[in-house]
mmCIF file of C-alpha atoms in Angstrom:
data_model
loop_
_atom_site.group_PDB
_atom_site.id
_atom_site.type_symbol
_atom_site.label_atom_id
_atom_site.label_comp_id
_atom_site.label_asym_id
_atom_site.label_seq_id
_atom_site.Cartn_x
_atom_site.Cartn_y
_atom_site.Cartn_z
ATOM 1 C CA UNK A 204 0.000 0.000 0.000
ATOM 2 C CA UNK A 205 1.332 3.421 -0.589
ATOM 3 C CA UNK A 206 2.297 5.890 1.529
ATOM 4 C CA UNK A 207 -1.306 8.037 0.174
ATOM 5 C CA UNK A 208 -3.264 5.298 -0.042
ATOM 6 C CA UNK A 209 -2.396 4.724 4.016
ATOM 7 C CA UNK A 210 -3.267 8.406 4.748
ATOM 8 C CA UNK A 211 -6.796 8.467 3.239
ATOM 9 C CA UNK A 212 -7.586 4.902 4.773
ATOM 10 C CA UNK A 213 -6.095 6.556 8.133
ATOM 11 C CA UNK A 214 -8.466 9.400 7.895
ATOM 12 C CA UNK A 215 -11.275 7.753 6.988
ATOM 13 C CA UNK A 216 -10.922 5.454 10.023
ATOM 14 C CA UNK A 217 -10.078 8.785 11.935
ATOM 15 C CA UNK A 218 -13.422 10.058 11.030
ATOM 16 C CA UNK A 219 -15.655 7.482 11.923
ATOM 17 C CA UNK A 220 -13.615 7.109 15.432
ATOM 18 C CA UNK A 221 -14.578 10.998 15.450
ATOM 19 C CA UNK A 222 -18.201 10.218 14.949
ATOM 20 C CA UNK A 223 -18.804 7.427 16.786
ATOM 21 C CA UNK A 224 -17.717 9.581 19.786
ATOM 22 C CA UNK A 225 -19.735 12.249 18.940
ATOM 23 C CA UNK A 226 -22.976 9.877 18.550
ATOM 24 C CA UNK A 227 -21.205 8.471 22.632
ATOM 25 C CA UNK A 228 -21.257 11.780 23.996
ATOM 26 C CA UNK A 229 -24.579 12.615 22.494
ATOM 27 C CA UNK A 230 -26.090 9.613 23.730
ATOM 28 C CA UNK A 231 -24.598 10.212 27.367
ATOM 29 C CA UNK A 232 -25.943 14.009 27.585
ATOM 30 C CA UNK A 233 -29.885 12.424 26.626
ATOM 31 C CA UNK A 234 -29.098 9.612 29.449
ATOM 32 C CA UNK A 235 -27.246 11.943 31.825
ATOM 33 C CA UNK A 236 -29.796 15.010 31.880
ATOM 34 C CA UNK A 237 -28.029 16.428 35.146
ATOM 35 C CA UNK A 238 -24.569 16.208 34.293
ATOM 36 C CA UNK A 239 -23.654 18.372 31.140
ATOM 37 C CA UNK A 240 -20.168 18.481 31.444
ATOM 38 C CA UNK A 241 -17.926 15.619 32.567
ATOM 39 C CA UNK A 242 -20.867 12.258 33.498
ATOM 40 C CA UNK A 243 -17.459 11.017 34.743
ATOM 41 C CA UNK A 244 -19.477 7.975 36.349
ATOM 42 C CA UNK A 245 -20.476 7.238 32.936
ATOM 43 C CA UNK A 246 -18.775 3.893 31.317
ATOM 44 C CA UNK A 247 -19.773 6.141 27.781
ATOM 45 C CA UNK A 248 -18.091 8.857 28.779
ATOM 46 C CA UNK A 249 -15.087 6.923 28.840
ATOM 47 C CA UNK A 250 -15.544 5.199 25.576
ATOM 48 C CA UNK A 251 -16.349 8.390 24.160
ATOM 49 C CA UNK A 252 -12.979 10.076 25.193
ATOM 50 C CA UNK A 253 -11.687 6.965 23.418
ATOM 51 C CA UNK A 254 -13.162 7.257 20.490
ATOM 52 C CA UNK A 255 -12.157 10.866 20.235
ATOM 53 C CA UNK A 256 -8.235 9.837 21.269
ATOM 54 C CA UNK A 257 -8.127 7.679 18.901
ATOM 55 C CA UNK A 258 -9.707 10.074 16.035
ATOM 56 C CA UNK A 259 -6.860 12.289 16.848
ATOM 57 C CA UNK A 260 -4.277 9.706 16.793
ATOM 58 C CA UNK A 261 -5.139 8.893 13.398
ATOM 59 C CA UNK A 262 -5.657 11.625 12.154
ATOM 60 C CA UNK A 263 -1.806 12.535 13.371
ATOM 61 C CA UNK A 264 -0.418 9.351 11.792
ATOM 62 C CA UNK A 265 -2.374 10.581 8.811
ATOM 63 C CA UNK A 266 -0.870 13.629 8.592
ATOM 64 C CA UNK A 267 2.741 11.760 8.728
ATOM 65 C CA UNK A 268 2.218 10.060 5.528
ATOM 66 C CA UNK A 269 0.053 12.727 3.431
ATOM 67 C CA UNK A 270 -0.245 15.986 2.580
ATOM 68 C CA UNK A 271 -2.029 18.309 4.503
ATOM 69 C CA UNK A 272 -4.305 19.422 1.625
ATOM 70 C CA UNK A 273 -5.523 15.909 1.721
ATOM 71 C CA UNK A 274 -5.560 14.679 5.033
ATOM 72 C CA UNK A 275 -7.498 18.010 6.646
ATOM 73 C CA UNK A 276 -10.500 17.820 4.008
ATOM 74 C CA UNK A 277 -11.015 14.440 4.301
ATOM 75 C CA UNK A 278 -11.734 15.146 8.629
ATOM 76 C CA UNK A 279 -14.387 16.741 7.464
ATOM 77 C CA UNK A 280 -16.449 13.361 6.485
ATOM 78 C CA UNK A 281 -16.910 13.246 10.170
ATOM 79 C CA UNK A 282 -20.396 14.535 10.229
ATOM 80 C CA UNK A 283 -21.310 13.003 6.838
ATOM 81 C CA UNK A 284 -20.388 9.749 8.554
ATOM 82 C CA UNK A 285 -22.063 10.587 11.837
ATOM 83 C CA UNK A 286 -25.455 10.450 10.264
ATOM 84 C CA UNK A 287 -25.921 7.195 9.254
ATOM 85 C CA UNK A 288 -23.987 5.636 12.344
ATOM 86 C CA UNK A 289 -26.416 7.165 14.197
ATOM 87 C CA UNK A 290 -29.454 5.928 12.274
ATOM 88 C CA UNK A 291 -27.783 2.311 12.107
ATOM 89 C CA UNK A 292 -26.817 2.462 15.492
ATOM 90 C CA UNK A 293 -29.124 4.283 17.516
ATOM 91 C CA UNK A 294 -32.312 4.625 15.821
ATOM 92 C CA UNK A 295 -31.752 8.493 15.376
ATOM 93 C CA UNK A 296 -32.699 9.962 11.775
ATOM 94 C CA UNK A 297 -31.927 12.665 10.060
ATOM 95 C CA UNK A 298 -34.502 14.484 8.245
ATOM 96 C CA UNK A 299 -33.408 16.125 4.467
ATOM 97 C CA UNK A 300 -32.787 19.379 6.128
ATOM 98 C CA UNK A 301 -30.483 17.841 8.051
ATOM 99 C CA UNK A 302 -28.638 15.829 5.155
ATOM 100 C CA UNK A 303 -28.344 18.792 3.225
ATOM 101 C CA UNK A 304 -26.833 21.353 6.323
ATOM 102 C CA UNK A 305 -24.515 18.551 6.606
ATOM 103 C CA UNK A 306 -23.022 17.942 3.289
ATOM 104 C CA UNK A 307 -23.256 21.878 2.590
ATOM 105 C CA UNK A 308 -21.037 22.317 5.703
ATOM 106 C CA UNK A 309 -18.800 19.245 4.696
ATOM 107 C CA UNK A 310 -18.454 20.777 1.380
ATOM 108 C CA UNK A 311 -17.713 24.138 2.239
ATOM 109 C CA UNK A 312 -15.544 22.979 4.572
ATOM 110 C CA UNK A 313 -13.262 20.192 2.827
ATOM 111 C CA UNK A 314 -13.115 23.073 -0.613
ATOM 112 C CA UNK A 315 -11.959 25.838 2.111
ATOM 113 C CA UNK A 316 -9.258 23.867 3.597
ATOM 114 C CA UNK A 317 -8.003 21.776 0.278
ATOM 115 C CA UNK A 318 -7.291 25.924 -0.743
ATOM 116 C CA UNK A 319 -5.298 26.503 1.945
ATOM 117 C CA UNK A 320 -1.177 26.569 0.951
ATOM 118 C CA UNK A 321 2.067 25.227 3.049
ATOM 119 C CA UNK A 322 4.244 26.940 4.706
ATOM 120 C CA UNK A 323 7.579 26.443 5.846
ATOM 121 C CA UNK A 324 7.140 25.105 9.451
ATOM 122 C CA UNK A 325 7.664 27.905 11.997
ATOM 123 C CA UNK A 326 7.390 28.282 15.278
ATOM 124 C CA UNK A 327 5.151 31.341 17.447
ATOM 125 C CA UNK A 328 7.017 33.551 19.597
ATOM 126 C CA UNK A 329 6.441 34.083 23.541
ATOM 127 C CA UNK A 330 4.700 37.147 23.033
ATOM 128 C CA UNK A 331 2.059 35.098 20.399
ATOM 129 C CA UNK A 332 1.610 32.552 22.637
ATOM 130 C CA UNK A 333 0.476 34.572 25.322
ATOM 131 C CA UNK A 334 -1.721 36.876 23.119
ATOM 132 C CA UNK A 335 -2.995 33.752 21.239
ATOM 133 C CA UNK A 336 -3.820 31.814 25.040
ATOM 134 C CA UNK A 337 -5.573 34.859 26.493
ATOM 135 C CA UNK A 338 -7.314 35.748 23.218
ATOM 136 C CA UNK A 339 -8.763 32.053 23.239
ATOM 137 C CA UNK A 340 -9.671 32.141 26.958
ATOM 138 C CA UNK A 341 -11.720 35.322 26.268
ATOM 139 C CA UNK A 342 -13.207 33.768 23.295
ATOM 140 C CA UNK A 343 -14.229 30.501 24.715
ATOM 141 C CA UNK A 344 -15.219 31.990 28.689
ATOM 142 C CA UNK A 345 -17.410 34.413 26.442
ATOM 143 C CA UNK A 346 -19.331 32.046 24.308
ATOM 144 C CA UNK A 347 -19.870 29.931 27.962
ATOM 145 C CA UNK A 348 -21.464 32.759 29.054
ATOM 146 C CA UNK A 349 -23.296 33.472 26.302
ATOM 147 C CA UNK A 350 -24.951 29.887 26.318
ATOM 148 C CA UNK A 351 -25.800 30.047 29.861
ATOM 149 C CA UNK A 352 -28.138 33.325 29.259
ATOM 150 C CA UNK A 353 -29.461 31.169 26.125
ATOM 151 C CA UNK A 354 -30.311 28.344 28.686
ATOM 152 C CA UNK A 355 -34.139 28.771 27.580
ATOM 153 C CA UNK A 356 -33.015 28.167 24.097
ATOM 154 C CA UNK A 357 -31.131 24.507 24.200
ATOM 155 C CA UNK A 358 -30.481 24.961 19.746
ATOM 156 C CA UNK A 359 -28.707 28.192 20.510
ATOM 157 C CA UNK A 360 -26.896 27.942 23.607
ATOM 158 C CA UNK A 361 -25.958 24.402 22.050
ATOM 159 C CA UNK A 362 -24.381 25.803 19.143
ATOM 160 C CA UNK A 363 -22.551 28.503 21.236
ATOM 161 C CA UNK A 364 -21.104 25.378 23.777
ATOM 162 C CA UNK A 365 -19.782 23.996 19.948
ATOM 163 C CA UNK A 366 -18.108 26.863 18.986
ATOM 164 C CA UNK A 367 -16.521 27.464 21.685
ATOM 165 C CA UNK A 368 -15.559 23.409 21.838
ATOM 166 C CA UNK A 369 -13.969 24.028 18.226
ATOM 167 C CA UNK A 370 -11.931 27.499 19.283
ATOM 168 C CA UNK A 371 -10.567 24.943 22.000
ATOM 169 C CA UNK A 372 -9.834 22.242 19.784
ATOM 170 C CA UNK A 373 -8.644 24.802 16.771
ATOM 171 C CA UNK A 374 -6.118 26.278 19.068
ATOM 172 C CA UNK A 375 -4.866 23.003 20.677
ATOM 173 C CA UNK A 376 -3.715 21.835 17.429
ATOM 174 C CA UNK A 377 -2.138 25.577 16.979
ATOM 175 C CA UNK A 378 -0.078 24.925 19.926
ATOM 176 C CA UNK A 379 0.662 21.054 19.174
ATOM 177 C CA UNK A 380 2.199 22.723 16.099
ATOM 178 C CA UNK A 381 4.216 25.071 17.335
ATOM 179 C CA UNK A 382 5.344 22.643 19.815
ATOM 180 C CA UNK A 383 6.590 20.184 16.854
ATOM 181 C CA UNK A 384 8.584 22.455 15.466
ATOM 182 C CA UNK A 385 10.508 23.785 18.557
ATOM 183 C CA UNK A 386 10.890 19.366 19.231
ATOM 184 C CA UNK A 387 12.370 19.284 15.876
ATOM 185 C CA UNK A 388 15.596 20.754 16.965
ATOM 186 C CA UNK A 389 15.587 18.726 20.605
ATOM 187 C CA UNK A 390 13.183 18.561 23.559
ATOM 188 C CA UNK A 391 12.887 21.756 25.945
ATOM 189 C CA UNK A 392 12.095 23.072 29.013
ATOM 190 C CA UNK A 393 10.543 26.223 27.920
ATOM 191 C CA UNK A 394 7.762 24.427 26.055
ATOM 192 C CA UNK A 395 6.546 23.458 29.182
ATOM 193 C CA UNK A 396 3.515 26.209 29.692
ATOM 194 C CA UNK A 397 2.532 25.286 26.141
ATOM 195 C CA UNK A 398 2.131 21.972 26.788
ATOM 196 C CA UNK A 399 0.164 23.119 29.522
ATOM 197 C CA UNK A 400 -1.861 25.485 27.381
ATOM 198 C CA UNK A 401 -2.632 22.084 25.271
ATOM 199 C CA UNK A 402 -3.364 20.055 27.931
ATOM 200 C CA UNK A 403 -6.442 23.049 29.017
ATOM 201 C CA UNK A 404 -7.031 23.866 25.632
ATOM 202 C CA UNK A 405 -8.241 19.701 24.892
ATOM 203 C CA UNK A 406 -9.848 19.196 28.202
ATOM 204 C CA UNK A 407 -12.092 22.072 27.524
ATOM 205 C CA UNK A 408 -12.728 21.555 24.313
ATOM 206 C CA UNK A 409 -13.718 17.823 25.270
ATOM 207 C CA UNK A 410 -16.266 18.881 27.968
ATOM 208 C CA UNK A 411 -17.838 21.452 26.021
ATOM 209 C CA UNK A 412 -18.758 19.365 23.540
ATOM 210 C CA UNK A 413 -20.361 16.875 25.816
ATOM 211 C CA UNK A 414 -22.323 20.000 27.208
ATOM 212 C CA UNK A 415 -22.942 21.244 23.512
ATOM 213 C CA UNK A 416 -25.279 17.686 22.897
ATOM 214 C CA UNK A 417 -27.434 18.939 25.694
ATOM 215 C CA UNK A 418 -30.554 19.957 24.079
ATOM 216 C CA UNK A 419 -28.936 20.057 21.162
ATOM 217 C CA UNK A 420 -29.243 16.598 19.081
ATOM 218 C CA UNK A 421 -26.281 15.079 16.959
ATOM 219 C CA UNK A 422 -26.132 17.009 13.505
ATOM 220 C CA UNK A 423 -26.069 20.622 15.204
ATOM 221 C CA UNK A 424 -23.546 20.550 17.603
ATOM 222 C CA UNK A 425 -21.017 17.739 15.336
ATOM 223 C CA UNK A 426 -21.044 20.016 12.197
ATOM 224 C CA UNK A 427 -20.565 23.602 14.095
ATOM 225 C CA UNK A 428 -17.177 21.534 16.133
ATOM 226 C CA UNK A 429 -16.385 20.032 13.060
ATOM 227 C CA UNK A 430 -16.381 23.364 10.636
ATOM 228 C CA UNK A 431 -14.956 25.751 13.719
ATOM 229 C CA UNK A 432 -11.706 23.305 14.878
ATOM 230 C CA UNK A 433 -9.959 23.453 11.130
ATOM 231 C CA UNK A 434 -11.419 26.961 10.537
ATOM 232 C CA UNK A 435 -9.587 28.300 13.172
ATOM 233 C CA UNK A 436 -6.292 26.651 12.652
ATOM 234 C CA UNK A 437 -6.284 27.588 9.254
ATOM 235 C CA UNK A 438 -6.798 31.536 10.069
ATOM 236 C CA UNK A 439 -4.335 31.267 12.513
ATOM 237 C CA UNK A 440 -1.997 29.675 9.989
ATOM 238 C CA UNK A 441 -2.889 32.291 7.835
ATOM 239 C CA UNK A 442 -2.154 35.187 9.992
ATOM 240 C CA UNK A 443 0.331 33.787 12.232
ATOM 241 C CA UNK A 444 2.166 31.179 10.060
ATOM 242 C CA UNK A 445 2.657 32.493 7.015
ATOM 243 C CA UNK A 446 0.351 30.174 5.084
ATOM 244 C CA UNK A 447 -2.019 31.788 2.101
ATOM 245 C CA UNK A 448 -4.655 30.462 -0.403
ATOM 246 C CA UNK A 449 -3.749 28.947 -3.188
ATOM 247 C CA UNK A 450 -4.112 30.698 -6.978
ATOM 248 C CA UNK A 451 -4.073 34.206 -5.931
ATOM 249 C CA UNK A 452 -6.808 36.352 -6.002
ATOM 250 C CA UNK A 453 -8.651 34.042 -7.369
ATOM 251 C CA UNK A 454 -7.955 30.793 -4.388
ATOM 252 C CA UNK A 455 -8.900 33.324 -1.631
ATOM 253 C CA UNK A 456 -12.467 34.678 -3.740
ATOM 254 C CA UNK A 457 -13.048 30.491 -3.683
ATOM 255 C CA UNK A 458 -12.429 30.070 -0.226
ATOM 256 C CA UNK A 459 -14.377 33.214 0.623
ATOM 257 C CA UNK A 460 -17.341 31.170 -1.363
ATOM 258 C CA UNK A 461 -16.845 27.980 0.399
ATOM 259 C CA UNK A 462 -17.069 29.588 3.790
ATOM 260 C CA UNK A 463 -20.124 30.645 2.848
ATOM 261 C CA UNK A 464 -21.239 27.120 1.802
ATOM 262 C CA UNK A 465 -20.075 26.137 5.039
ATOM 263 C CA UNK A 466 -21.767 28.684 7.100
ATOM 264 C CA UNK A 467 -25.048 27.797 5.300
ATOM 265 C CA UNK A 468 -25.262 24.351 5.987
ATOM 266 C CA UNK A 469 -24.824 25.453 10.158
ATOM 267 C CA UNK A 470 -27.417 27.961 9.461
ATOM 268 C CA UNK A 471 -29.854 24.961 7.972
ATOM 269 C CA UNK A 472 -29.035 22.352 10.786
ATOM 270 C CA UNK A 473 -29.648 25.226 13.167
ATOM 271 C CA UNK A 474 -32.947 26.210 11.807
ATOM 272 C CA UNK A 475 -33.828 22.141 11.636
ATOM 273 C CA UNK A 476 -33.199 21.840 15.790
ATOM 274 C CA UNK A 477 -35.200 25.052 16.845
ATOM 275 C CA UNK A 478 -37.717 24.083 14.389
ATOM 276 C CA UNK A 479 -37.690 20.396 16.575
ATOM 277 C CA UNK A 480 -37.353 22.803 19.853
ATOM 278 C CA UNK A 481 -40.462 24.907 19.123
ATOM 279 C CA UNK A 482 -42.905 22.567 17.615
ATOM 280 C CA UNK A 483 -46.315 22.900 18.351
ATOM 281 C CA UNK A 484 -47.271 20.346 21.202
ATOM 282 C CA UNK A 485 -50.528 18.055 20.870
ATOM 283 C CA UNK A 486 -53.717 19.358 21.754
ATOM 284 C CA UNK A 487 -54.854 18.286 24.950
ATOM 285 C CA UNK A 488 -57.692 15.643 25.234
ATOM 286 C CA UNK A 489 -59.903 16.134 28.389
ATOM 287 C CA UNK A 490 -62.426 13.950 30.203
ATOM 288 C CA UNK A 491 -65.174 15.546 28.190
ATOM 289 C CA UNK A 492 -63.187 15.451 24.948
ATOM 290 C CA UNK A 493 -63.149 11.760 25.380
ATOM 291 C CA UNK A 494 -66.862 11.118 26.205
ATOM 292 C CA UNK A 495 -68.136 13.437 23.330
ATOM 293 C CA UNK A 496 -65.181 11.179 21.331
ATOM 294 C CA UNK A 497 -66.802 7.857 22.613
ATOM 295 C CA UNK A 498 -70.862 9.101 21.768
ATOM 296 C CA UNK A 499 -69.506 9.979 17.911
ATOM 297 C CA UNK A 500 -68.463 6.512 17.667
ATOM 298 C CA UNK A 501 -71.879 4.461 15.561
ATOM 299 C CA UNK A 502 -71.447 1.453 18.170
ATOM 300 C CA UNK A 503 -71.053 2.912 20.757
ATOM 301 C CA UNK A 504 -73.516 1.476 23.455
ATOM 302 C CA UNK A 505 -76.628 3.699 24.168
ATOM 303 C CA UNK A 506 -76.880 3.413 27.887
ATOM 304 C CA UNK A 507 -80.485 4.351 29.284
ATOM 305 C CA UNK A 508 -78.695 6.439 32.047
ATOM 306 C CA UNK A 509 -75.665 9.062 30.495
ATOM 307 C CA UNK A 510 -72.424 9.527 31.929
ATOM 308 C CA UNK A 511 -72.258 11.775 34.762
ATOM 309 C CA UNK A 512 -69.214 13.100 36.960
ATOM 310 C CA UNK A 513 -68.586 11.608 40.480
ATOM 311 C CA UNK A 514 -67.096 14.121 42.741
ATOM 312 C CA UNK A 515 -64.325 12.611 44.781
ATOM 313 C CA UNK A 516 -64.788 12.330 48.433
ATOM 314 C CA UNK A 517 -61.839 13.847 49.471
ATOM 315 C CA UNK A 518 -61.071 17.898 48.214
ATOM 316 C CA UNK A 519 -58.750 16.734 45.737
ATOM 317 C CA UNK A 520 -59.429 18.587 42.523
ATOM 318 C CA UNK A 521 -59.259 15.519 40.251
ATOM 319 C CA UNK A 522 -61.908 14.929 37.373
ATOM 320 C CA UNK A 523 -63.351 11.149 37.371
ATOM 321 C CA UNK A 524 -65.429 10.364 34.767
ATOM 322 C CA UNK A 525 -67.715 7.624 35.512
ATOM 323 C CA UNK A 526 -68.799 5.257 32.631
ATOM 324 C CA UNK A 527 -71.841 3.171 32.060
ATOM 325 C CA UNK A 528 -71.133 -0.733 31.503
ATOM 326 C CA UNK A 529 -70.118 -1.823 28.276
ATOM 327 C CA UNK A 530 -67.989 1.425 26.916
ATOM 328 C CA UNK A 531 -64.743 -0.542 27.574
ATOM 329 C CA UNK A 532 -64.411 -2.053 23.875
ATOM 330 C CA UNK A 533 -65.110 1.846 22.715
ATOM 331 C CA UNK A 534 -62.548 3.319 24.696
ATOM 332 C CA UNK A 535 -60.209 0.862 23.461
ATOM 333 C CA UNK A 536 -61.028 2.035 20.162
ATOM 334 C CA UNK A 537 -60.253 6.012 20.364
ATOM 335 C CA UNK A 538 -56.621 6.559 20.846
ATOM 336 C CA UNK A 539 -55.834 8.908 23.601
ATOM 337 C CA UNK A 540 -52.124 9.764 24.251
ATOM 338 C CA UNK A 541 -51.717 9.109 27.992
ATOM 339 C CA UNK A 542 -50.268 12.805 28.499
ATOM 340 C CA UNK A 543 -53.321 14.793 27.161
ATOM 341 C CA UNK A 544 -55.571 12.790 29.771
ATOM 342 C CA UNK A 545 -53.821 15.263 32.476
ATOM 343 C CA UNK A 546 -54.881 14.623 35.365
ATOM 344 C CA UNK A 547 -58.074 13.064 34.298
ATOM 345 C CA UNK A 548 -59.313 9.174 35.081
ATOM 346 C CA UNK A 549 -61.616 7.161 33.181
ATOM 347 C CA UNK A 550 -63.660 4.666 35.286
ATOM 348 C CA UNK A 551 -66.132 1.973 33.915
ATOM 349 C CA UNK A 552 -69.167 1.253 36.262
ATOM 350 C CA UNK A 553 -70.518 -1.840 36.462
#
């Protein structure tokens, strides 16, 4: 097998490691209501830091034995692959909104980054480092706050928690970088706070994406992390590193276009969750609702005595409608979600 042939097989594996963790960690946020952050007690949890290790592993190894160009767009499968995992896996489907915010934002995504040029490895100074750590901090403690004022809105505020997850990741790899190429000419000391700026940076961006599936289903929160993470180590590449578009002019007007694909297929699979979060709920069915229901039906028994209310005995405010004999096989007839009974009970009287 050649050495290309071994990085796209490597990414591709990379990607579905990525998104089976994602579909983990999404699953462990339903299950794990009250603990949006680190479920630590959670076997999935674990798995899904796995999973996630693992993605990055591969996609490191990737990156040893292909170009860059290659390796990065291909990462971006991750939410393509998600999908159908999830359906497969966990019963979870995707409507065609969904499909298409997906492969708009893998698009976008994969024709943004294949644009973006080498450099010649180089490090960041001290002074960058510091200005690039605090400038993330801000961004990422901002965008936490942010999506704990949008608390009543779980699409938003999950979106928000994703960003910021991505800015995390983005600049982790920035730093990993930077460390590589001071390793290159021997191991020192001085990277020490950077490591420890990595170390944060990963942690962070590992527990806000748990939080980010909160509320905020699979598709969402996966494509935002997904498109954000590269995004952001590219423009820091770009402004920091040296690296450019490719073809002039004409590379960065392309890029400029597939951002926008990009950012339109978040804007659909945003739209697609608050349309889920805001759906109108089922009318409610009440005790009367039923009974005029059940006397609609053409065989339903004609009782010589009607259906009348029986107060309770106690004060307790609860409706009990009292049926005459023989309605049984009619209620089981008229289907009656258990929620929209309320509080209401429905008694046959023999």
């Amino acid at each position: 097998m050649s050495a290309l042939a071994l990085s796209v097989l490597l990414s591709l594996v990379s990607a579905v490691a990525y998104a089976a963790g994602a579909i983990v960690q999404e699953q462990v946020a339903v299950s794990s209501p009250g603990e949006q952050y680190a479920p630590l007690r959670r076997t999935g949890w674990w798995a899904a830091v796995a999973l996630n290790g693992l993605g990055g592993v591969l996609h490191v190894v990737a990156l040893a034995y292909g170009p860059l160009s290659l390796v990065q767009p291909l990462g971006a499968l991750t939410i393509v692959v998600a999908l159908p995992m999830a359906a497969v896996f966990v019963g979870r489907t995707a409507g065609a909104t969904a499909w298409r915010g997906a492969l708009m934002a893998t698009i976008g995504l994969a024709g943004l980054l294949s644009l973006v040029g080498a450099a010649d490895a180089q490090s960041l100074s001290t002074p960058q480092r510091v200005a690039a750590a605090v400038l993330t901090g801000g961004a990422v403690l901002a965008l936490m706050i942010a999506g704990r004022a949008a608390h009543r809105h779980p699409a938003v505020r999950s979106m928000l928690l994703a960003t910021a997850s991505g800015i995390a990741f983005g600049m982790s790899s920035v730093f990993t970088k930077t460390v590589a190429v001071d390793w290159a000419g021997g191991v020192s000391a001085a990277d020490l706070p950077s490591l420890a700026v990595i170390g944060v940076l990963a942690t962070a961006g590992m527990l806000l994406s748990q939080a980010s599936y909160k509320g905020g289903g699979l598709a969402a929160p996966l494509a935002t992390l997904t498109v954000v993470n590269p995004v952001v180590a590219a423009a820091v590449g770009i402004t920091m590193f040296g690296e450019t578009f490719r073809y002039g002019t004409t590379g960065t007007v392309l890029a400029l276009g597939c951002g926008v694909v990009a950012a339109g297929g978040l804007i659909l699979l945003t739209t697609e969750r608050l349309q889920e979060t805001h759906a109108p709920a089922p009318a409610r069915t009440t005790a009367d609702d039923l009974l005029d229901g059940l006397h609609a039906l053409d065989d339903f028994p004609r009782q010589p005595a009607p259906a009348r209310r029986a107060e309770p005995a106690d004060e307790a405010r609860e409706d009990i409608l009292v049926l005459p004999v023989g309605t049984a096989e009619a209620i089981a007839k008229v289907y009656v979600p258990a929620p929209a009974l309320d509080r209401h009970r429905v008694r046959v009287k023999s």
